[in-house]
Amino acid sequence: MEARNVLVVGASRGIGLEFVRQYREQGARVTATARSDDGLARLVALGAVALRLDVATAEGASALAWPIDGEAFDCVIYCAGFYGPRTSGLQAPTQDDFDAVMHTNVLGAMRVLPQIADALAPGARLALISSRMGSIGLRRSPDGWLYRASKAALNSVLADAALAFAGRAVCVALHPGWVKTAMGGAGAELDVGASVASMRRTLAALGAADNGRFLNHDGQALAW
Ligand SMILES: NC(=O)c1ccc[n+]([C@@H]2O[C@H](COP(=O)([O-])OP(=O)(O)OC[C@H]3O[C@@H](n4cnc5c(N)ncnc54)[C@H](OP(=O)(O)O)[C@@H]3O)[C@@H](O)[C@H]2O)c1
């Protein structure tokens, strides 16, 4: 079932913005967040309800609950993400790099999830945009180990959200593919439109038995 009332967190550009574009195109009501004026303007131009939110700040993340008070989202997507240093070995991250990546990818999700708990429609789909790079079982390279650690931690957050929301929502960690965005780079495999269309199809097809799974954009199961 395609979503009718959607929340996208981290939607100023890239995959998040494309979710907004496609869900608006199909006629859904969309609420979406960005932290910059430019990002907010892009959301307004697409007809979304635009909320300012920097997930890496305590004040920002705590400001989400009241503007969505009374909402019943049938689809919530946490898309905000930051790659951080492009390391190829075991270079120790600086404190600032560690904080920026972990605060955006992990702490932000842990702050946002409690705030959206009362705004989920019965049977809602909740997706944390994770990455195959966070998979421990599929690990073949230490490249970007800080980002990998953050997405492995995000997967843990997803597992807990699935337990906490069991019976109320279907929660999944989604790998969007290697996507042509600022993060994925021009040489990536998938256009952002194709990645998001594939994830939308997967989200629409989810059933209760999918709660707590880690899925590729096309719905294939991924090893944790
Ligand atoms: N592209 C890929 O190949 C790929 C592969 C696997 C997973 N992913 C994941 O997919 C998600 C979207 O990535 P993308 O490819 O669209 O990357 P992107 O083009 O770099 O976009 C990143 C998004 O995250 C937002 N963001 C970063 N820090 C934030 C903060 N503190 N508060 C709120 N929003 C923040 C950015 O907002 P600003 O404009 O304000 O910076 C932007 O909207 C991320 O979680 C990423 O890890 C991407």
mmCIF file of C-alpha atoms and ligand atoms in Angstrom:
data_model
loop_
_atom_site.group_PDB
_atom_site.id
_atom_site.type_symbol
_atom_site.label_atom_id
_atom_site.label_comp_id
_atom_site.label_asym_id
_atom_site.label_seq_id
_atom_site.Cartn_x
_atom_site.Cartn_y
_atom_site.Cartn_z
ATOM 1 C CA MET A 1 0.000 0.000 0.000
ATOM 2 C CA GLU A 2 1.491 3.346 -1.051
ATOM 3 C CA ALA A 3 1.874 5.911 1.708
ATOM 4 C CA ARG A 4 -0.555 8.817 1.995
ATOM 5 C CA ASN A 5 1.007 10.792 4.854
ATOM 6 C CA VAL A 6 4.798 10.791 4.940
ATOM 7 C CA LEU A 7 7.542 12.262 7.136
ATOM 8 C CA VAL A 8 11.077 12.492 5.726
ATOM 9 C CA VAL A 9 13.827 13.576 8.122
ATOM 10 C CA GLY A 10 16.911 14.986 6.379
ATOM 11 C CA ALA A 11 15.411 15.954 3.022
ATOM 12 C CA SER A 12 17.306 19.036 1.832
ATOM 13 C CA ARG A 13 18.929 17.167 -1.086
ATOM 14 C CA GLY A 14 19.935 13.739 -2.365
ATOM 15 C CA ILE A 15 17.861 10.716 -1.433
ATOM 16 C CA GLY A 16 15.684 12.521 1.131
ATOM 17 C CA LEU A 17 14.671 15.249 -1.335
ATOM 18 C CA GLU A 18 13.878 12.610 -3.965
ATOM 19 C CA PHE A 19 11.580 10.796 -1.510
ATOM 20 C CA VAL A 20 9.740 14.093 -1.058
ATOM 21 C CA ARG A 21 9.511 14.653 -4.825
ATOM 22 C CA GLN A 22 8.211 11.176 -5.589
ATOM 23 C CA TYR A 23 5.725 10.975 -2.716
ATOM 24 C CA ARG A 24 4.389 14.436 -3.617
ATOM 25 C CA GLU A 25 4.106 13.356 -7.253
ATOM 26 C CA GLN A 26 1.933 10.423 -6.223
ATOM 27 C CA GLY A 27 -0.283 12.809 -4.241
ATOM 28 C CA ALA A 28 0.817 12.072 -0.697
ATOM 29 C CA ARG A 29 0.880 14.690 2.019
ATOM 30 C CA VAL A 30 4.555 15.119 2.910
ATOM 31 C CA THR A 31 6.183 16.713 5.931
ATOM 32 C CA ALA A 32 9.945 17.009 5.566
ATOM 33 C CA THR A 33 12.868 18.506 7.417
ATOM 34 C CA ALA A 34 15.968 20.431 6.417
ATOM 35 C CA ARG A 35 18.433 22.536 8.358
ATOM 36 C CA SER A 36 19.237 25.237 5.771
ATOM 37 C CA ASP A 37 17.134 27.973 4.195
ATOM 38 C CA ASP A 38 17.927 26.572 0.737
ATOM 39 C CA GLY A 39 16.847 23.101 1.775
ATOM 40 C CA LEU A 40 13.625 24.384 3.297
ATOM 41 C CA ALA A 41 12.879 26.365 0.120
ATOM 42 C CA ARG A 42 13.309 23.234 -2.025
ATOM 43 C CA LEU A 43 10.815 21.396 0.185
ATOM 44 C CA VAL A 44 8.272 24.213 0.012
ATOM 45 C CA ALA A 45 8.651 24.309 -3.785
ATOM 46 C CA LEU A 46 7.654 20.630 -3.873
ATOM 47 C CA GLY A 47 4.539 21.346 -1.792
ATOM 48 C CA ALA A 48 5.820 19.731 1.407
ATOM 49 C CA VAL A 49 5.266 21.000 4.922
ATOM 50 C CA ALA A 50 8.840 22.088 5.681
ATOM 51 C CA LEU A 51 10.279 21.969 9.191
ATOM 52 C CA ARG A 52 13.715 23.189 10.226
ATOM 53 C CA LEU A 53 15.678 20.448 11.972
ATOM 54 C CA ASP A 54 19.368 19.853 12.621
ATOM 55 C CA VAL A 55 19.396 16.313 13.998
ATOM 56 C CA ALA A 56 22.903 16.781 15.405
ATOM 57 C CA THR A 57 21.782 19.329 17.984
ATOM 58 C CA ALA A 58 19.746 18.553 21.090
ATOM 59 C CA GLU A 59 17.605 21.662 20.593
ATOM 60 C CA GLY A 60 16.931 20.815 16.955
ATOM 61 C CA ALA A 61 15.893 17.259 17.568
ATOM 62 C CA SER A 62 13.697 18.144 20.537
ATOM 63 C CA ALA A 63 11.842 20.696 18.425
ATOM 64 C CA LEU A 64 10.254 18.087 16.165
ATOM 65 C CA ALA A 65 7.547 16.760 18.483
ATOM 66 C CA TRP A 66 5.299 19.799 18.717
ATOM 67 C CA PRO A 67 4.945 20.672 15.002
ATOM 68 C CA ILE A 68 3.921 17.066 14.292
ATOM 69 C CA ASP A 69 1.582 16.810 17.273
ATOM 70 C CA GLY A 70 -1.663 15.164 16.121
ATOM 71 C CA GLU A 71 -0.174 13.723 12.912
ATOM 72 C CA ALA A 72 -0.709 10.087 11.888
ATOM 73 C CA PHE A 73 2.151 9.314 9.491
ATOM 74 C CA ASP A 74 1.844 6.028 7.626
ATOM 75 C CA CYS A 75 5.468 6.285 6.490
ATOM 76 C CA VAL A 76 8.461 7.800 8.291
ATOM 77 C CA ILE A 77 11.946 7.845 6.748
ATOM 78 C CA TYR A 78 15.096 8.885 8.606
ATOM 79 C CA CYS A 79 17.458 9.886 5.815
ATOM 80 C CA ALA A 80 19.879 12.354 7.422
ATOM 81 C CA GLY A 81 23.401 11.053 7.091
ATOM 82 C CA PHE A 82 27.018 12.149 6.995
ATOM 83 C CA TYR A 83 29.954 10.105 5.669
ATOM 84 C CA GLY A 84 32.835 11.942 7.343
ATOM 85 C CA PRO A 85 36.481 11.195 6.575
ATOM 86 C CA ARG A 86 37.185 9.103 3.448
ATOM 87 C CA THR A 87 39.702 6.817 5.125
ATOM 88 C CA SER A 88 41.135 3.661 3.596
ATOM 89 C CA GLY A 89 42.706 2.088 6.668
ATOM 90 C CA LEU A 90 42.604 2.357 10.419
ATOM 91 C CA GLN A 91 43.231 6.097 10.730
ATOM 92 C CA ALA A 92 41.978 7.280 14.118
ATOM 93 C CA PRO A 93 39.154 9.786 13.676
ATOM 94 C CA THR A 94 39.437 13.198 15.258
ATOM 95 C CA GLN A 95 36.997 13.896 18.053
ATOM 96 C CA ASP A 96 35.188 16.377 15.788
ATOM 97 C CA ASP A 97 34.843 13.883 12.918
ATOM 98 C CA PHE A 98 33.674 11.165 15.294
ATOM 99 C CA ASP A 99 31.084 13.448 16.846
ATOM 100 C CA ALA A 100 29.814 14.795 13.518
ATOM 101 C CA VAL A 101 29.277 11.333 12.022
ATOM 102 C CA MET A 102 27.912 9.640 15.130
ATOM 103 C CA HIS A 103 25.689 12.570 16.100
ATOM 104 C CA THR A 104 24.102 12.753 12.654
ATOM 105 C CA ASN A 105 23.769 9.057 11.891
ATOM 106 C CA VAL A 106 23.100 7.575 15.336
ATOM 107 C CA LEU A 107 22.316 10.114 18.048
ATOM 108 C CA GLY A 108 20.015 12.006 15.677
ATOM 109 C CA ALA A 109 17.968 8.880 15.033
ATOM 110 C CA MET A 110 17.859 8.129 18.771
ATOM 111 C CA ARG A 111 16.539 11.629 19.403
ATOM 112 C CA VAL A 112 14.029 11.632 16.554
ATOM 113 C CA LEU A 113 12.478 8.199 17.159
ATOM 114 C CA PRO A 114 10.965 8.969 20.580
ATOM 115 C CA GLN A 115 9.516 12.180 19.169
ATOM 116 C CA ILE A 116 7.670 10.488 16.338
ATOM 117 C CA ALA A 117 6.326 7.648 18.497
ATOM 118 C CA ASP A 118 2.920 9.292 19.011
ATOM 119 C CA ALA A 119 2.681 10.427 15.390
ATOM 120 C CA LEU A 120 2.642 6.945 13.815
ATOM 121 C CA ALA A 121 -0.553 5.698 12.199
ATOM 122 C CA PRO A 122 -1.428 2.082 13.036
ATOM 123 C CA GLY A 123 0.669 -0.196 10.795
ATOM 124 C CA ALA A 124 2.981 2.627 9.720
ATOM 125 C CA ARG A 125 6.241 1.861 7.912
ATOM 126 C CA LEU A 126 9.356 3.280 9.505
ATOM 127 C CA ALA A 127 12.639 3.182 7.588
ATOM 128 C CA LEU A 128 16.074 4.153 8.811
ATOM 129 C CA ILE A 129 18.268 4.732 5.763
ATOM 130 C CA SER A 130 21.255 2.643 6.671
ATOM 131 C CA SER A 131 23.970 1.273 4.408
ATOM 132 C CA ARG A 132 25.390 -2.049 3.338
ATOM 133 C CA MET A 133 28.658 -0.529 4.571
ATOM 134 C CA GLY A 134 27.246 -0.954 8.091
ATOM 135 C CA SER A 135 26.868 -4.703 7.649
ATOM 136 C CA ILE A 136 29.397 -6.657 9.719
ATOM 137 C CA GLY A 137 28.619 -9.932 7.939
ATOM 138 C CA LEU A 138 29.182 -8.456 4.465
ATOM 139 C CA ARG A 139 32.326 -6.518 5.459
ATOM 140 C CA ARG A 140 35.172 -6.922 2.946
ATOM 141 C CA SER A 141 37.039 -3.622 3.367
ATOM 142 C CA PRO A 142 37.815 -1.217 6.220
ATOM 143 C CA ASP A 143 37.297 1.855 3.988
ATOM 144 C CA GLY A 144 35.320 4.545 5.763
ATOM 145 C CA TRP A 145 35.391 2.688 9.075
ATOM 146 C CA LEU A 146 33.861 5.550 11.031
ATOM 147 C CA TYR A 147 30.852 5.690 8.689
ATOM 148 C CA ARG A 148 30.637 1.878 8.790
ATOM 149 C CA ALA A 149 30.612 1.925 12.607
ATOM 150 C CA SER A 150 27.880 4.565 12.603
ATOM 151 C CA LYS A 151 25.621 2.567 10.277
ATOM 152 C CA ALA A 152 26.219 -0.636 12.278
ATOM 153 C CA ALA A 153 25.111 1.350 15.341
ATOM 154 C CA LEU A 154 22.116 2.692 13.430
ATOM 155 C CA ASN A 155 21.160 -0.900 12.623
ATOM 156 C CA SER A 156 21.183 -1.620 16.358
ATOM 157 C CA VAL A 157 18.898 1.372 16.869
ATOM 158 C CA LEU A 158 16.566 -0.061 14.218
ATOM 159 C CA ALA A 159 16.422 -3.418 15.988
ATOM 160 C CA ASP A 160 15.364 -1.692 19.210
ATOM 161 C CA ALA A 161 12.818 0.501 17.415
ATOM 162 C CA ALA A 162 11.324 -2.635 15.858
ATOM 163 C CA LEU A 163 10.900 -4.164 19.314
ATOM 164 C CA ALA A 164 9.515 -0.960 20.825
ATOM 165 C CA PHE A 165 7.024 -0.363 17.978
ATOM 166 C CA ALA A 166 6.112 -4.029 17.370
ATOM 167 C CA GLY A 167 2.416 -4.336 16.599
ATOM 168 C CA ARG A 168 2.188 -0.604 15.885
ATOM 169 C CA ALA A 169 4.620 -0.146 12.980
ATOM 170 C CA VAL A 170 6.835 -2.123 10.612
ATOM 171 C CA CYS A 171 10.420 -0.917 11.051
ATOM 172 C CA VAL A 172 13.259 -1.641 8.617
ATOM 173 C CA ALA A 173 16.845 -0.601 7.955
ATOM 174 C CA LEU A 174 17.134 0.139 4.216
ATOM 175 C CA HIS A 175 20.233 0.190 2.008
ATOM 176 C CA PRO A 176 19.494 2.583 -0.885
ATOM 177 C CA GLY A 177 22.153 1.100 -3.159
ATOM 178 C CA TRP A 178 25.233 3.022 -4.279
ATOM 179 C CA VAL A 179 23.506 6.186 -5.401
ATOM 180 C CA LYS A 180 24.584 9.232 -7.426
ATOM 181 C CA THR A 181 24.324 11.943 -4.770
ATOM 182 C CA ALA A 182 26.871 14.250 -3.140
ATOM 183 C CA MET A 183 27.701 11.333 -0.825
ATOM 184 C CA GLY A 184 27.696 8.537 -3.397
ATOM 185 C CA GLY A 185 29.514 10.519 -6.100
ATOM 186 C CA ALA A 186 28.997 10.729 -9.851
ATOM 187 C CA GLY A 187 30.436 7.250 -10.425
ATOM 188 C CA ALA A 188 27.778 5.507 -8.337
ATOM 189 C CA GLU A 189 25.606 2.739 -9.784
ATOM 190 C CA LEU A 190 22.095 4.086 -9.353
ATOM 191 C CA ASP A 191 20.340 7.324 -10.191
ATOM 192 C CA VAL A 192 18.627 8.772 -7.164
ATOM 193 C CA GLY A 193 15.234 8.444 -8.858
ATOM 194 C CA ALA A 194 15.684 4.712 -9.435
ATOM 195 C CA SER A 195 16.919 4.106 -5.879
ATOM 196 C CA VAL A 196 13.991 5.923 -4.312
ATOM 197 C CA ALA A 197 11.413 4.320 -6.624
ATOM 198 C CA SER A 198 12.806 0.925 -5.638
ATOM 199 C CA MET A 199 12.704 1.754 -1.901
ATOM 200 C CA ARG A 200 9.143 3.071 -2.239
ATOM 201 C CA ARG A 201 8.071 -0.214 -3.819
ATOM 202 C CA THR A 202 9.771 -2.125 -0.996
ATOM 203 C CA LEU A 203 8.160 0.036 1.680
ATOM 204 C CA ALA A 204 4.728 -0.346 0.086
ATOM 205 C CA ALA A 205 5.075 -4.148 0.067
ATOM 206 C CA LEU A 206 6.170 -4.548 3.706
ATOM 207 C CA GLY A 207 4.104 -6.744 5.998
ATOM 208 C CA ALA A 208 4.169 -7.320 9.741
ATOM 209 C CA ALA A 209 6.660 -10.187 9.325
ATOM 210 C CA ASP A 210 9.206 -7.725 7.913
ATOM 211 C CA ASN A 211 9.463 -5.804 11.173
ATOM 212 C CA GLY A 212 13.110 -5.510 12.254
ATOM 213 C CA ARG A 213 14.688 -6.564 8.944
ATOM 214 C CA PHE A 214 17.717 -5.100 7.112
ATOM 215 C CA LEU A 215 16.816 -4.831 3.437
ATOM 216 C CA ASN A 216 18.405 -3.811 0.182
ATOM 217 C CA HIS A 217 16.461 -1.124 -1.727
ATOM 218 C CA ASP A 218 14.798 -3.843 -3.804
ATOM 219 C CA GLY A 219 13.593 -5.782 -0.762
ATOM 220 C CA GLN A 220 16.332 -8.447 -0.676
ATOM 221 C CA ALA A 221 17.453 -9.340 2.860
ATOM 222 C CA LEU A 222 20.931 -8.181 3.898
ATOM 223 C CA ALA A 223 23.143 -9.805 6.527
ATOM 224 C CA TRP A 224 23.605 -7.755 9.675
HETATM 225 N N1 LIG B 1 24.462 7.831 -1.751
HETATM 226 C C1 LIG B 1 24.770 6.581 -1.443
HETATM 227 O O1 LIG B 1 25.400 5.851 -2.250
HETATM 228 C C2 LIG B 1 24.343 6.009 -0.111
HETATM 229 C C3 LIG B 1 24.626 4.644 0.114
HETATM 230 C C4 LIG B 1 24.224 4.086 1.325
HETATM 231 C C5 LIG B 1 23.545 4.853 2.256
HETATM 232 N N2 LIG B 1 23.296 6.176 2.011
HETATM 233 C C6 LIG B 1 22.573 6.930 3.039
HETATM 234 O O2 LIG B 1 21.472 7.596 2.461
HETATM 235 C C7 LIG B 1 21.157 8.767 3.230
HETATM 236 C C8 LIG B 1 21.054 9.961 2.307
HETATM 237 O O3 LIG B 1 22.341 10.133 1.697
HETATM 238 P P1 LIG B 1 22.545 10.919 0.310
HETATM 239 O O4 LIG B 1 23.253 9.993 -0.586
HETATM 240 O O5 LIG B 1 21.270 11.578 -0.113
HETATM 241 O O6 LIG B 1 23.610 11.991 0.804
HETATM 242 P P2 LIG B 1 23.701 13.570 0.644
HETATM 243 O O7 LIG B 1 23.296 13.982 -0.736
HETATM 244 O O8 LIG B 1 25.065 13.906 1.144
HETATM 245 O O9 LIG B 1 22.566 14.107 1.643
HETATM 246 C C9 LIG B 1 22.723 13.979 3.024
HETATM 247 C C10 LIG B 1 21.474 14.527 3.664
HETATM 248 O O10 LIG B 1 21.598 14.412 5.098
HETATM 249 C C11 LIG B 1 21.344 15.700 5.647
HETATM 250 N N3 LIG B 1 22.033 15.932 6.902
HETATM 251 C C12 LIG B 1 23.358 15.796 7.160
HETATM 252 N N4 LIG B 1 23.610 16.185 8.427
HETATM 253 C C13 LIG B 1 22.415 16.580 8.954
HETATM 254 C C14 LIG B 1 22.012 17.100 10.210
HETATM 255 N N5 LIG B 1 22.893 17.282 11.213
HETATM 256 N N6 LIG B 1 20.703 17.394 10.408
HETATM 257 C C15 LIG B 1 19.814 17.197 9.413
HETATM 258 N N7 LIG B 1 20.124 16.729 8.199
HETATM 259 C C16 LIG B 1 21.421 16.433 7.982
HETATM 260 C C17 LIG B 1 21.856 16.679 4.595
HETATM 261 O O11 LIG B 1 21.368 17.967 4.872
HETATM 262 P P3 LIG B 1 22.253 19.316 4.536
HETATM 263 O O12 LIG B 1 21.915 19.677 3.121
HETATM 264 O O13 LIG B 1 21.746 20.307 5.521
HETATM 265 O O14 LIG B 1 23.697 18.976 4.723
HETATM 266 C C18 LIG B 1 21.273 16.022 3.347
HETATM 267 O O15 LIG B 1 19.915 16.294 3.216
HETATM 268 C C19 LIG B 1 22.268 8.896 4.275
HETATM 269 O O16 LIG B 1 21.833 8.370 5.499
HETATM 270 C C20 LIG B 1 23.382 8.032 3.699
HETATM 271 O O17 LIG B 1 24.234 7.540 4.708
HETATM 272 C C21 LIG B 1 23.676 6.769 0.843
#
